[in-house]
GROMACS .gro file of C-alpha atoms in nm:
model
  307
    1MET     CA    1  -1.654  -1.433  -2.747
    2ARG     CA    2  -1.832  -1.455  -2.410
    3GLY     CA    3  -1.785  -1.178  -2.159
    4ILE     CA    4  -1.932  -0.896  -1.952
    5ALA     CA    5  -1.964  -0.555  -2.116
    6TYR     CA    6  -2.149  -0.224  -2.090
    7ASP     CA    7  -2.242   0.045  -2.346
    8ARG     CA    8  -2.293   0.338  -2.109
    9PHE     CA    9  -2.186   0.453  -1.765
   10GLY     CA   10  -2.413   0.375  -1.473
   11SER     CA   11  -2.496   0.138  -1.191
   12SER     CA   12  -2.421  -0.233  -1.196
   13ASP     CA   13  -2.742  -0.272  -1.399
   14VAL     CA   14  -2.549  -0.171  -1.713
   15LEU     CA   15  -2.334  -0.486  -1.690
   16THR     CA   16  -2.459  -0.750  -1.933
   17LEU     CA   17  -2.342  -1.099  -2.021
   18ARG     CA   18  -2.274  -1.125  -2.395
   19ASP     CA   19  -2.188  -1.411  -2.624
   20ASP     CA   20  -2.117  -1.195  -2.928
   21LEU     CA   21  -1.819  -0.984  -2.826
   22PRO     CA   22  -1.555  -0.968  -3.100
   23GLU     CA   23  -1.230  -1.154  -3.037
   24PRO     CA   24  -0.973  -0.895  -2.930
   25PRO     CA   25  -0.675  -0.787  -3.140
   26VAL     CA   26  -0.330  -0.916  -3.049
   27GLY     CA   27  -0.045  -0.673  -3.119
   28PRO     CA   28   0.315  -0.767  -3.202
   29ASP     CA   29   0.423  -0.744  -2.837
   30ALA     CA   30   0.096  -0.861  -2.682
   31VAL     CA   31  -0.028  -1.186  -2.532
   32LEU     CA   32  -0.377  -1.330  -2.571
   33VAL     CA   33  -0.487  -1.481  -2.240
   34ARG     CA   34  -0.774  -1.721  -2.181
   35THR     CA   35  -0.912  -1.599  -1.850
   36HIS     CA   36  -0.969  -1.833  -1.556
   37ALA     CA   37  -1.034  -1.562  -1.295
   38ALA     CA   38  -1.062  -1.183  -1.287
   39GLY     CA   39  -1.027  -0.971  -0.976
   40VAL     CA   40  -1.288  -0.705  -0.897
   41ASN     CA   41  -1.160  -0.379  -0.747
   42PRO     CA   42  -1.308  -0.044  -0.641
   43VAL     CA   43  -1.156   0.115  -0.953
   44ASP     CA   44  -1.376  -0.109  -1.169
   45VAL     CA   45  -1.681   0.042  -1.002
   46GLY     CA   46  -1.544   0.393  -1.050
   47ILE     CA   47  -1.476   0.334  -1.419
   48ARG     CA   48  -1.824   0.189  -1.472
   49GLU     CA   49  -1.977   0.496  -1.306
   50GLY     CA   50  -1.778   0.728  -1.535
   51ASN     CA   51  -1.552   0.868  -1.265
   52LEU     CA   52  -1.233   0.816  -1.468
   53ALA     CA   53  -1.372   0.942  -1.800
   54GLY     CA   54  -1.159   1.256  -1.775
   55LEU     CA   55  -0.839   1.059  -1.712
   56PHE     CA   56  -0.842   0.785  -1.980
   57PRO     CA   57  -1.000   0.757  -2.326
   58HIS     CA   58  -1.299   0.520  -2.304
   59HIS     CA   59  -1.431   0.313  -2.595
   60PHE     CA   60  -1.767   0.136  -2.571
   61PRO     CA   61  -1.853  -0.142  -2.534
   62ILE     CA   62  -1.627  -0.169  -2.230
   63VAL     CA   63  -1.528  -0.501  -2.075
   64PRO     CA   64  -1.456  -0.430  -1.705
   65GLY     CA   65  -1.159  -0.547  -1.503
   66TRP     CA   66  -0.784  -0.487  -1.472
   67ASP     CA   67  -0.683  -0.808  -1.286
   68LEU     CA   68  -0.661  -1.159  -1.428
   69ALA     CA   69  -0.509  -1.504  -1.413
   70GLY     CA   70  -0.529  -1.754  -1.696
   71THR     CA   71  -0.342  -1.943  -1.965
   72VAL     CA   72  -0.170  -1.803  -2.271
   73GLU     CA   73  -0.371  -1.870  -2.585
   74ALA     CA   74  -0.146  -1.697  -2.840
   75VAL     CA   75   0.142  -1.451  -2.853
   76GLY     CA   76   0.247  -1.174  -3.089
   77PRO     CA   77   0.560  -1.226  -3.302
   78ALA     CA   78   0.777  -1.002  -3.079
   79VAL     CA   79   0.691  -1.184  -2.754
   80VAL     CA   80   0.978  -1.394  -2.615
   81ASP     CA   81   0.895  -1.446  -2.247
   82PHE     CA   82   0.560  -1.624  -2.281
   83ALA     CA   83   0.433  -1.914  -2.489
   84PRO     CA   84   0.093  -2.078  -2.547
   85GLY     CA   85  -0.004  -2.287  -2.248
   86ASP     CA   86   0.185  -2.077  -1.991
   87GLU     CA   87  -0.006  -1.997  -1.672
   88VAL     CA   88   0.006  -1.622  -1.609
   89MET     CA   89  -0.131  -1.343  -1.393
   90GLY     CA   90  -0.142  -0.974  -1.471
   91TYR     CA   91  -0.247  -0.619  -1.398
   92LEU     CA   92  -0.378  -0.506  -1.736
   93ARG     CA   93  -0.396  -0.129  -1.715
   94ARG     CA   94  -0.357   0.025  -2.058
   95ASP     CA   95  -0.361   0.384  -2.177
   96ASP     CA   96  -0.731   0.356  -2.264
   97VAL     CA   97  -1.033   0.167  -2.131
   98GLN     CA   98  -1.202  -0.100  -2.345
   99TRP     CA   99  -1.055  -0.451  -2.332
  100GLY     CA  100  -1.092  -0.557  -1.968
  101THR     CA  101  -1.050  -0.891  -1.799
  102ALA     CA  102  -1.409  -1.011  -1.742
  103ALA     CA  103  -1.412  -1.202  -2.071
  104GLU     CA  104  -1.297  -1.536  -2.208
  105LEU     CA  105  -1.009  -1.388  -2.408
  106VAL     CA  106  -0.809  -1.082  -2.306
  107PRO     CA  107  -0.526  -0.905  -2.495
  108ALA     CA  108  -0.242  -0.825  -2.256
  109PRO     CA  109   0.071  -0.617  -2.316
  110GLN     CA  110   0.355  -0.850  -2.216
  111ARG     CA  111   0.488  -0.587  -1.970
  112CYS     CA  112   0.169  -0.637  -1.766
  113LEU     CA  113   0.215  -1.012  -1.711
  114ALA     CA  114   0.415  -1.251  -1.498
  115HIS     CA  115   0.404  -1.628  -1.463
  116LYS     CA  116   0.149  -1.748  -1.208
  117PRO     CA  117   0.294  -1.864  -0.875
  118GLU     CA  118   0.268  -2.239  -0.837
  119SER     CA  119   0.134  -2.206  -0.483
  120LEU     CA  120  -0.172  -2.001  -0.583
  121SER     CA  121  -0.494  -2.115  -0.746
  122PHE     CA  122  -0.618  -1.923  -1.050
  123ALA     CA  123  -0.876  -1.745  -0.832
  124GLU     CA  124  -0.607  -1.639  -0.585
  125ALA     CA  125  -0.367  -1.531  -0.859
  126GLY     CA  126  -0.643  -1.336  -1.033
  127ALA     CA  127  -0.707  -1.142  -0.713
  128LEU     CA  128  -0.344  -1.053  -0.646
  129PRO     CA  129  -0.200  -0.820  -0.914
  130LEU     CA  130  -0.366  -0.478  -0.875
  131ALA     CA  131  -0.400  -0.477  -0.497
  132GLY     CA  132  -0.071  -0.657  -0.442
  133LEU     CA  133   0.121  -0.419  -0.669
  134THR     CA  134  -0.041  -0.118  -0.502
  135ALA     CA  135   0.076  -0.233  -0.160
  136TYR     CA  136   0.421  -0.339  -0.282
  137GLN     CA  137   0.499  -0.019  -0.474
  138ALA     CA  138   0.369   0.206  -0.196
  139LEU     CA  139   0.575   0.030   0.069
  140THR     CA  140   0.899  -0.038  -0.117
  141GLU     CA  141   0.924   0.269  -0.341
  142THR     CA  142   0.720   0.555  -0.195
  143LEU     CA  143   0.764   0.482   0.176
  144GLU     CA  144   1.094   0.289   0.150
  145VAL     CA  145   0.994   0.061   0.436
  146GLY     CA  146   1.278  -0.141   0.586
  147GLU     CA  147   1.385  -0.350   0.881
  148GLY     CA  148   1.267  -0.211   1.214
  149ASP     CA  149   1.032   0.057   1.076
  150ARG     CA  150   0.702   0.103   1.256
  151VAL     CA  151   0.442   0.113   0.979
  152LEU     CA  152   0.075   0.206   1.016
  153VAL     CA  153  -0.166   0.060   0.758
  154HIS     CA  154  -0.516   0.206   0.752
  155ARG     CA  155  -0.810  -0.013   0.648
  156ALA     CA  156  -0.580  -0.308   0.683
  157ALA     CA  157  -0.838  -0.586   0.635
  158GLY     CA  158  -0.931  -0.475   0.283
  159GLY     CA  159  -0.780  -0.596  -0.042
  160VAL     CA  160  -0.474  -0.368  -0.051
  161GLY     CA  161  -0.442  -0.349   0.327
  162PHE     CA  162  -0.421  -0.724   0.381
  163PHE     CA  163  -0.137  -0.748   0.130
  164ALA     CA  164   0.033  -0.441   0.279
  165VAL     CA  165   0.037  -0.595   0.626
  166GLN     CA  166   0.203  -0.912   0.494
  167ILE     CA  167   0.452  -0.733   0.270
  168ALA     CA  168   0.555  -0.486   0.540
  169ALA     CA  169   0.603  -0.775   0.784
  170ALA     CA  170   0.816  -0.958   0.527
  171LEU     CA  171   1.029  -0.643   0.494
  172GLY     CA  172   1.101  -0.660   0.867
  173ALA     CA  173   0.866  -0.384   0.980
  174HIS     CA  174   0.662  -0.364   1.300
  175VAL     CA  175   0.313  -0.343   1.147
  176ILE     CA  176   0.016  -0.165   1.304
  177GLY     CA  177  -0.316  -0.205   1.127
  178THR     CA  178  -0.651  -0.034   1.172
  179ALA     CA  179  -0.970  -0.236   1.140
  180SER     CA  180  -1.301  -0.313   1.305
  181PRO     CA  181  -1.273  -0.545   1.607
  182ARG     CA  182  -1.408  -0.844   1.412
  183ASN     CA  183  -1.098  -0.829   1.187
  184HIS     CA  184  -0.830  -0.796   1.456
  185GLY     CA  185  -0.750  -1.169   1.473
  186PHE     CA  186  -0.752  -1.187   1.092
  187LEU     CA  187  -0.479  -0.922   1.080
  188ARG     CA  188  -0.268  -1.065   1.358
  189ASP     CA  189  -0.265  -1.394   1.168
  190ALA     CA  190  -0.135  -1.195   0.866
  191GLY     CA  191   0.158  -1.052   1.062
  192ALA     CA  192   0.027  -0.736   1.227
  193ALA     CA  193   0.201  -0.677   1.560
  194GLU     CA  194  -0.074  -0.439   1.674
  195VAL     CA  195  -0.429  -0.373   1.556
  196LEU     CA  196  -0.625  -0.057   1.641
  197ASP     CA  197  -1.000   0.003   1.625
  198TYR     CA  198  -1.054   0.287   1.377
  199SER     CA  199  -1.394   0.361   1.534
  200ALA     CA  200  -1.244   0.423   1.879
  201GLY     CA  201  -1.135   0.779   1.811
  202PRO     CA  202  -0.843   0.943   1.624
  203VAL     CA  203  -0.569   0.689   1.556
  204SER     CA  204  -0.303   0.942   1.655
  205GLU     CA  205  -0.443   0.931   2.008
  206GLN     CA  206  -0.434   0.550   2.018
  207LEU     CA  207  -0.067   0.520   1.920
  208SER     CA  208   0.192   0.492   2.195
  209GLU     CA  209   0.423   0.709   1.982
  210PRO     CA  210   0.434   0.837   1.621
  211VAL     CA  211   0.518   0.576   1.357
  212ASP     CA  212   0.785   0.590   1.086
  213ALA     CA  213   0.548   0.551   0.788
  214VAL     CA  214   0.174   0.561   0.717
  215LEU     CA  215  -0.009   0.390   0.430
  216ASP     CA  216  -0.351   0.551   0.391
  217LEU     CA  217  -0.616   0.338   0.223
  218ASN     CA  218  -0.913   0.526   0.365
  219GLY     CA  219  -0.886   0.900   0.308
  220GLY     CA  220  -1.117   1.134   0.497
  221ASP     CA  221  -1.058   1.174   0.870
  222ALA     CA  222  -0.787   0.906   0.874
  223LEU     CA  223  -0.578   1.098   0.622
  224ALA     CA  224  -0.645   1.432   0.791
  225ASP     CA  225  -0.508   1.281   1.113
  226ALA     CA  226  -0.200   1.134   0.942
  227PRO     CA  227   0.042   1.424   1.017
  228ARG     CA  228  -0.013   1.354   1.387
  229GLN     CA  229   0.042   0.980   1.338
  230VAL     CA  230   0.387   0.995   1.178
  231ARG     CA  231   0.729   1.138   1.266
  232ASP     CA  232   0.780   1.289   0.920
  233VAL     CA  233   0.480   1.369   0.699
  234ALA     CA  234   0.697   1.299   0.393
  235ARG     CA  235   0.649   0.930   0.479
  236VAL     CA  236   0.271   0.938   0.440
  237ALA     CA  237   0.139   0.770   0.124
  238SER     CA  238  -0.223   0.756   0.011
  239VAL     CA  239  -0.371   0.549  -0.269
  240VAL     CA  240  -0.717   0.711  -0.242
  241ASP     CA  241  -0.669   1.089  -0.218
  242PRO     CA  242  -0.421   1.302  -0.419
  243ALA     CA  243  -0.470   1.576  -0.157
  244VAL     CA  244  -0.196   1.398   0.037
  245ASN     CA  245   0.053   1.576  -0.189
  246GLY     CA  246  -0.055   1.909  -0.042
  247MET     CA  247   0.016   1.776   0.306
  248GLY     CA  248   0.374   1.693   0.211
  249GLY     CA  249   0.310   1.323   0.154
  250ARG     CA  250   0.283   1.120  -0.167
  251TYR     CA  251  -0.008   0.996  -0.380
  252VAL     CA  252   0.036   0.646  -0.526
  253PHE     CA  253  -0.127   0.526  -0.850
  254VAL     CA  254  -0.025   0.170  -0.920
  255ARG     CA  255   0.147   0.084  -1.247
  256PRO     CA  256   0.202  -0.246  -1.429
  257GLU     CA  257   0.551  -0.378  -1.355
  258ARG     CA  258   0.663  -0.733  -1.429
  259HIS     CA  259   0.952  -0.731  -1.181
  260ASP     CA  260   0.715  -0.637  -0.899
  261LEU     CA  261   0.462  -0.901  -1.006
  262GLU     CA  262   0.736  -1.162  -1.007
  263GLU     CA  263   0.841  -1.055  -0.658
  264LEU     CA  264   0.483  -1.094  -0.534
  265GLY     CA  265   0.481  -1.441  -0.688
  266ARG     CA  266   0.809  -1.525  -0.518
  267MET     CA  267   0.671  -1.412  -0.184
  268ALA     CA  268   0.359  -1.624  -0.234
  269ASP     CA  269   0.562  -1.935  -0.316
  270ALA     CA  270   0.788  -1.867  -0.015
  271GLY     CA  271   0.489  -1.860   0.218
  272GLN     CA  272   0.522  -1.488   0.293
  273LEU     CA  273   0.208  -1.378   0.111
  274ARG     CA  274  -0.135  -1.534   0.100
  275VAL     CA  275  -0.452  -1.424  -0.077
  276ALA     CA  276  -0.779  -1.404   0.115
  277ILE     CA  277  -1.081  -1.452  -0.113
  278ALA     CA  278  -1.388  -1.288   0.038
  279LYS     CA  279  -1.617  -1.431  -0.230
  280ALA     CA  280  -1.594  -1.575  -0.581
  281PHE     CA  281  -1.874  -1.521  -0.832
  282PRO     CA  282  -1.936  -1.689  -1.168
  283LEU     CA  283  -1.905  -1.459  -1.468
  284GLU     CA  284  -2.281  -1.415  -1.508
  285ARG     CA  285  -2.299  -1.269  -1.156
  286THR     CA  286  -2.039  -0.996  -1.212
  287ALA     CA  287  -2.293  -0.727  -1.121
  288GLU     CA  288  -2.325  -0.882  -0.774
  289ALA     CA  289  -1.946  -0.880  -0.741
  290HIS     CA  290  -1.941  -0.508  -0.828
  291ASP     CA  291  -2.213  -0.435  -0.572
  292LEU     CA  292  -2.026  -0.623  -0.300
  293VAL     CA  293  -1.706  -0.427  -0.366
  294ALA     CA  294  -1.895  -0.097  -0.389
  295GLY     CA  295  -2.048  -0.159  -0.048
  296GLY     CA  296  -1.706  -0.158   0.120
  297HIS     CA  297  -1.608  -0.349   0.434
  298VAL     CA  298  -1.500  -0.653   0.231
  299ARG     CA  299  -1.241  -0.866   0.410
  300GLY     CA  300  -0.993  -0.966   0.142
  301LYS     CA  301  -1.063  -0.986  -0.231
  302VAL     CA  302  -1.359  -1.045  -0.462
  303VAL     CA  303  -1.313  -1.239  -0.787
  304VAL     CA  304  -1.511  -1.352  -1.090
  305THR     CA  305  -1.435  -1.700  -1.220
  306LEU     CA  306  -1.471  -1.820  -1.578
  307ARG     CA  307  -1.333  -2.176  -1.556
   0.00000   0.00000   0.00000
């Protein structure tokens, strides 16, 4: 099987294109997916560098990637919701790290998959699951955003932030995003009612009044300033720094959830959610995709395409 893999932790130099990877096992309740596109996320860089080695068992060689879109190749005997030929997307986080999505064939627990929205290309669908689920779960579960809430989204032009702006707007919120000036129009087109320049001083001093909820995608000074940005610190959520728990807020670590994936697909087909692809790379240039994501300041999502 053809795919990207690495045998040790390190820089993007450890990523190699291989034609001899073994075909993955397919369990009784698993789905074998032929990958068309795989999203690239900051967590992929962190895993490759060994930063999550203390949190998950790792088994080399490791195929990177937790996002994908593709077609079902085969299903286990207990699978009832998917059949060969179905177009699917998924967030394939397992309890260990080995069988990632940057390969021709990927074994997927059926709980991690949903049918691909008709309105999205495979590249767009492959870029949606991890970042889209992160934004959706943080907003709807942790922050309980609803009609009329004023919601502040930090780093709003990035992968998670761009989805968060659109989802919060679809929930009826007044959305305020932070971004560099070059991205202000990009975010207004996505549904942000206001956009603030994060480099223009503390965001709490730029707000006309405290907001109802804050989604932190930046950490650092932005998170330290969050208690002054919000009416109630209990409605601060961060996806980058667990220290938010000590402030009285909540740390969010995204989980696979078919219902939530299906809702993201419904929103996409209803015109409420679009996917911005910053750049698509062929499989053999996965290392370049990792380097682009690691550099930060990417507007939208980075993907690797296989077909």
